[in-house]
C-alpha positions in Angstrom: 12.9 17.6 -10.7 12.1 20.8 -12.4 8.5 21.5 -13.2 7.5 20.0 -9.2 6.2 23.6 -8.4 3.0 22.7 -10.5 2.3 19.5 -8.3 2.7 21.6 -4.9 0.1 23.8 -6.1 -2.2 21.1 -5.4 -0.5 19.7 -2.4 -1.0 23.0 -0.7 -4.7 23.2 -1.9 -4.7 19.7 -0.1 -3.4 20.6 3.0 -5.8 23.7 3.7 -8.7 21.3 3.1 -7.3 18.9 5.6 -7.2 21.4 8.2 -10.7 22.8 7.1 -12.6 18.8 7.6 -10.5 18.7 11.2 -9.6 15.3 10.4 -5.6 16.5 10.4 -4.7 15.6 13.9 -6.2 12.6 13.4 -4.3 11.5 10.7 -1.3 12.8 12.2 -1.6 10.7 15.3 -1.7 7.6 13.4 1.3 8.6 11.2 2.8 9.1 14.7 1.4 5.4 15.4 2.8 4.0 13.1 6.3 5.0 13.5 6.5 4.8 16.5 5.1 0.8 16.3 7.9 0.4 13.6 10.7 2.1 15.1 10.0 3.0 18.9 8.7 5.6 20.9 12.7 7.5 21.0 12.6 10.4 18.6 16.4 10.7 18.7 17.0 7.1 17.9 13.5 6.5 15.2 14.4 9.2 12.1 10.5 8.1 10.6 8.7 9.4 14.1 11.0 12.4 14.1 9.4 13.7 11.1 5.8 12.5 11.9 5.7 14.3 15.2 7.3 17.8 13.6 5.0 17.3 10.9 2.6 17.0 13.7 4.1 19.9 15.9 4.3 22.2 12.6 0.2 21.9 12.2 0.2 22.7 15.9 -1.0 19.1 17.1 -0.7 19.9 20.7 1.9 18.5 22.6 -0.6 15.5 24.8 -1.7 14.0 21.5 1.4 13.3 20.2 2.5 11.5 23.1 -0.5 9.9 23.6 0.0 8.0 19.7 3.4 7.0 20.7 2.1 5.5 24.1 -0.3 3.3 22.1 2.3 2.0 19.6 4.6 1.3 22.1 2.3 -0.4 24.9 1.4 1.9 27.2 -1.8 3.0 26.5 -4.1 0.0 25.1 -5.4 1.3 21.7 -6.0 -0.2 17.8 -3.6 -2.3 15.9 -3.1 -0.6 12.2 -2.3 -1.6 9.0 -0.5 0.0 6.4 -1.9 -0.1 2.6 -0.9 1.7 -0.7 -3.3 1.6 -3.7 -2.4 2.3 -7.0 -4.9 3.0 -9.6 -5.6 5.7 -12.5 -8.0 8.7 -12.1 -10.1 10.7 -14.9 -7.7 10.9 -17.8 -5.4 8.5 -16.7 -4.1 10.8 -14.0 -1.3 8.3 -12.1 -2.5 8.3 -8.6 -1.2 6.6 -5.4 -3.2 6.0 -2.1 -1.5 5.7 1.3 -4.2 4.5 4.4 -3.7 2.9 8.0 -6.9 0.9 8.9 -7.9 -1.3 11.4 -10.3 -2.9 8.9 -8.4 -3.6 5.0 -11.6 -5.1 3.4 -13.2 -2.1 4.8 -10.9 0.3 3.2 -10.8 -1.7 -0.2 -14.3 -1.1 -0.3 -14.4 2.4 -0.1 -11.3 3.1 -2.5 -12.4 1.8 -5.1 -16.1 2.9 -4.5 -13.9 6.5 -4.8 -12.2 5.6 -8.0 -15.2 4.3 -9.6 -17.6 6.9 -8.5 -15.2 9.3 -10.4 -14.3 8.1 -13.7 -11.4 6.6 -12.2 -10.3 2.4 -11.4 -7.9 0.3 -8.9 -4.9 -1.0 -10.7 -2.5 -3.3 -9.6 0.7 -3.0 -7.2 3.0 -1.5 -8.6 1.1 -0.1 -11.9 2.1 3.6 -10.9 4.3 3.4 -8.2 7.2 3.6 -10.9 6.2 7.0 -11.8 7.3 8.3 -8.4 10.3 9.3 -6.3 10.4 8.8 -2.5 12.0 12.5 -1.7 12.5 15.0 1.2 10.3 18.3 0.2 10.5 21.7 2.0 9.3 25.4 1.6 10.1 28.3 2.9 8.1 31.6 2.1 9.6 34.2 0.2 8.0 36.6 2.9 9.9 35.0 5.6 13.8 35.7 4.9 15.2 38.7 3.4 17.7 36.2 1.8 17.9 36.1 -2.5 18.0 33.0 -4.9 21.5 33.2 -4.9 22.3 33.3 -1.3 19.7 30.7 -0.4 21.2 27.9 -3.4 24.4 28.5 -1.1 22.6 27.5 2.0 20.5 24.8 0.1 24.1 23.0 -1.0 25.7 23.8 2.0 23.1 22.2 4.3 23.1 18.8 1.8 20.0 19.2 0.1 19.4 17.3 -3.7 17.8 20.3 -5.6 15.8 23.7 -5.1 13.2 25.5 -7.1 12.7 29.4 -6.7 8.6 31.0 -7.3 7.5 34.3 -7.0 6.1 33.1 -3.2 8.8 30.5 -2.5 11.8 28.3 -1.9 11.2 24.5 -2.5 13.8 22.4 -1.5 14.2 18.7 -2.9 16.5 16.2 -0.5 17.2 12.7 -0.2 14.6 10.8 2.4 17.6 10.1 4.3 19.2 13.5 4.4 15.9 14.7 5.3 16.3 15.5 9.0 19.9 16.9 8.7 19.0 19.1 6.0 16.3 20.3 7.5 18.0 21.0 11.0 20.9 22.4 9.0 18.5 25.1 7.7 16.8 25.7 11.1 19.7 26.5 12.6 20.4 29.0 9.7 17.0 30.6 11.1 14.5 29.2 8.1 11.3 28.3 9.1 9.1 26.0 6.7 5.6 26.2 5.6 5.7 22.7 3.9 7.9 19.8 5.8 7.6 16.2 4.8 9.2 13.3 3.0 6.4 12.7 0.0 5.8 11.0 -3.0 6.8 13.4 -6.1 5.6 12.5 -9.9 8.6 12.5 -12.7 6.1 13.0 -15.1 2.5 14.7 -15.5 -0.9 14.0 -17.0 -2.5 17.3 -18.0 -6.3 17.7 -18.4 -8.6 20.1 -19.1 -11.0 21.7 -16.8 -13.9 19.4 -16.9 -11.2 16.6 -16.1 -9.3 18.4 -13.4 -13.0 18.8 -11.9 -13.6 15.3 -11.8 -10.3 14.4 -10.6 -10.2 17.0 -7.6 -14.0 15.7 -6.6 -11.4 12.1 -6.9 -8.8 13.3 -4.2 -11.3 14.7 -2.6 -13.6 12.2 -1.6 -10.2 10.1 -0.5 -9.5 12.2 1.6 -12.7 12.8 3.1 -11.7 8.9 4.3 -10.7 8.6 8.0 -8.6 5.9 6.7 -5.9 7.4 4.5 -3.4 9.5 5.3 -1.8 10.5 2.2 -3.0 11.1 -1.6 -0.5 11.2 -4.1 -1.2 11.6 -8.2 0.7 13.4 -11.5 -2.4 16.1 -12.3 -1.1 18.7 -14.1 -3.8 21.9 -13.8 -3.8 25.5 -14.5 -3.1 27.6 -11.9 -6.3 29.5 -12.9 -8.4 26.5 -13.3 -7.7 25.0 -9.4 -8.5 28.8 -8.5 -12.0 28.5 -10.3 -12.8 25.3 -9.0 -11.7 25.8 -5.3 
């Protein structure tokens, strides 16, 4: 996994603009939703709804909407029925990218995907066309300017808690686990006293697609216009950019 640093970059870039549109909670309570409809409304006995609703709790969802999406998955609140979609397709360059949405309406959705793709040098591909280039994986950071601990004494912590693999920046600790070890490994380290910045089970790219900055443009202006779809919930691609460049075009 090393080199993943470059790809949260982008990911954290993604997350601030969430917040910014105010479509987060949103998103989150159909994550929630969805869990909970798959697996029930029980934290403690559904793993998948354990992570949505700290995911949720983490971006400071407040405490009525989260228990207001799992009422509506399991009965007791009448709400919409959801469906959940992945798109695969390439963007500007051939950057890999994978699209996650829940949507009461697929034709809908279809629609304005691949309006998004086309609209920016990019095009729909079919199942399974990128999805190899992914692994399904557990994916936390903690700030450097949270713990007084070193590289050293935080791998120690890492193994002992069960995690896959960890990554050390100049601001951070990114830690890689298995999607099922997820929720231990990450309890493991609260108890230890680590708080997270970043807390999910995502998509991560083996391999990258660099490009230069007119492509990087045209592929942000991409994710961004997905995202600016009430409809999906997660964006995931293989764009490698500068660290200078994303600053630029931020």
């Amino acid at each position: 996994m090393a080199g993943h640093s470059k790809w949260s970059n982008i990911k954290h870039r993604k997350g601030a603009q969430d917040a910014k549109r105010g479509k987060l909670f949103m998103k989150l309570a159909r994550e929630i939703f969805m869990a909970a409809k798959q697996g029930g409304g029980d934290e403690e006995t559904n793993p998948a709804l354990r992570i949505a609703a700290d995911k949720a709790r983490s971006n400071n969802m407040p405490k009525d909407n989260i228990e207001r999406a799992v009422k509506k998955a399991t009965g007791d609140l009448e709400g919409v029925n959801y469906e959940e979609f992945t798109y695969e397709g390439y963007g500007p360059g051939g950057v890999a990218v994978m699209v996650k949405v829940l949507t009461d309406n697929k034709n809908r959705t279809a629609g304005e995907v691949r309006h998004a793709f086309s609209k920016n040098d990019g095009n729909l591909g079919e199942n399974g066309c990128v999805a190899f280039m992914f692994n399904r994986s557990g994916y936390l950071v903690i700030d450097r300017s949270t713990t007084d601990a070193d590289e050293e004494e935080m791998m120690l912590e890492v193994i002992e808690a069960g995690a896959e693999e960890m990554e050390t920046t100049e601001e951070s600790f990114e830690i890689y686990t298995e999607p099922e070890t997820f929720s231990d490994v990450k309890a493991s380290l609260e108890e230890s006293g680590y708080a997270f910045s970043t807390s999910e089970v995502t998509m991560i790219p083996e391999t990258y697609t660099e490009l230069e900055e007119e492509g990087v443009e045209k592929m942000l202006k991409l994710i961004d216009m997905l995202e600016d779809n009430d409809d999906v919930q997660e964006v995931y691609h293989n764009l490698d950019a500068d660290e200078a460049v994303l600053e630029k075009l931020s």
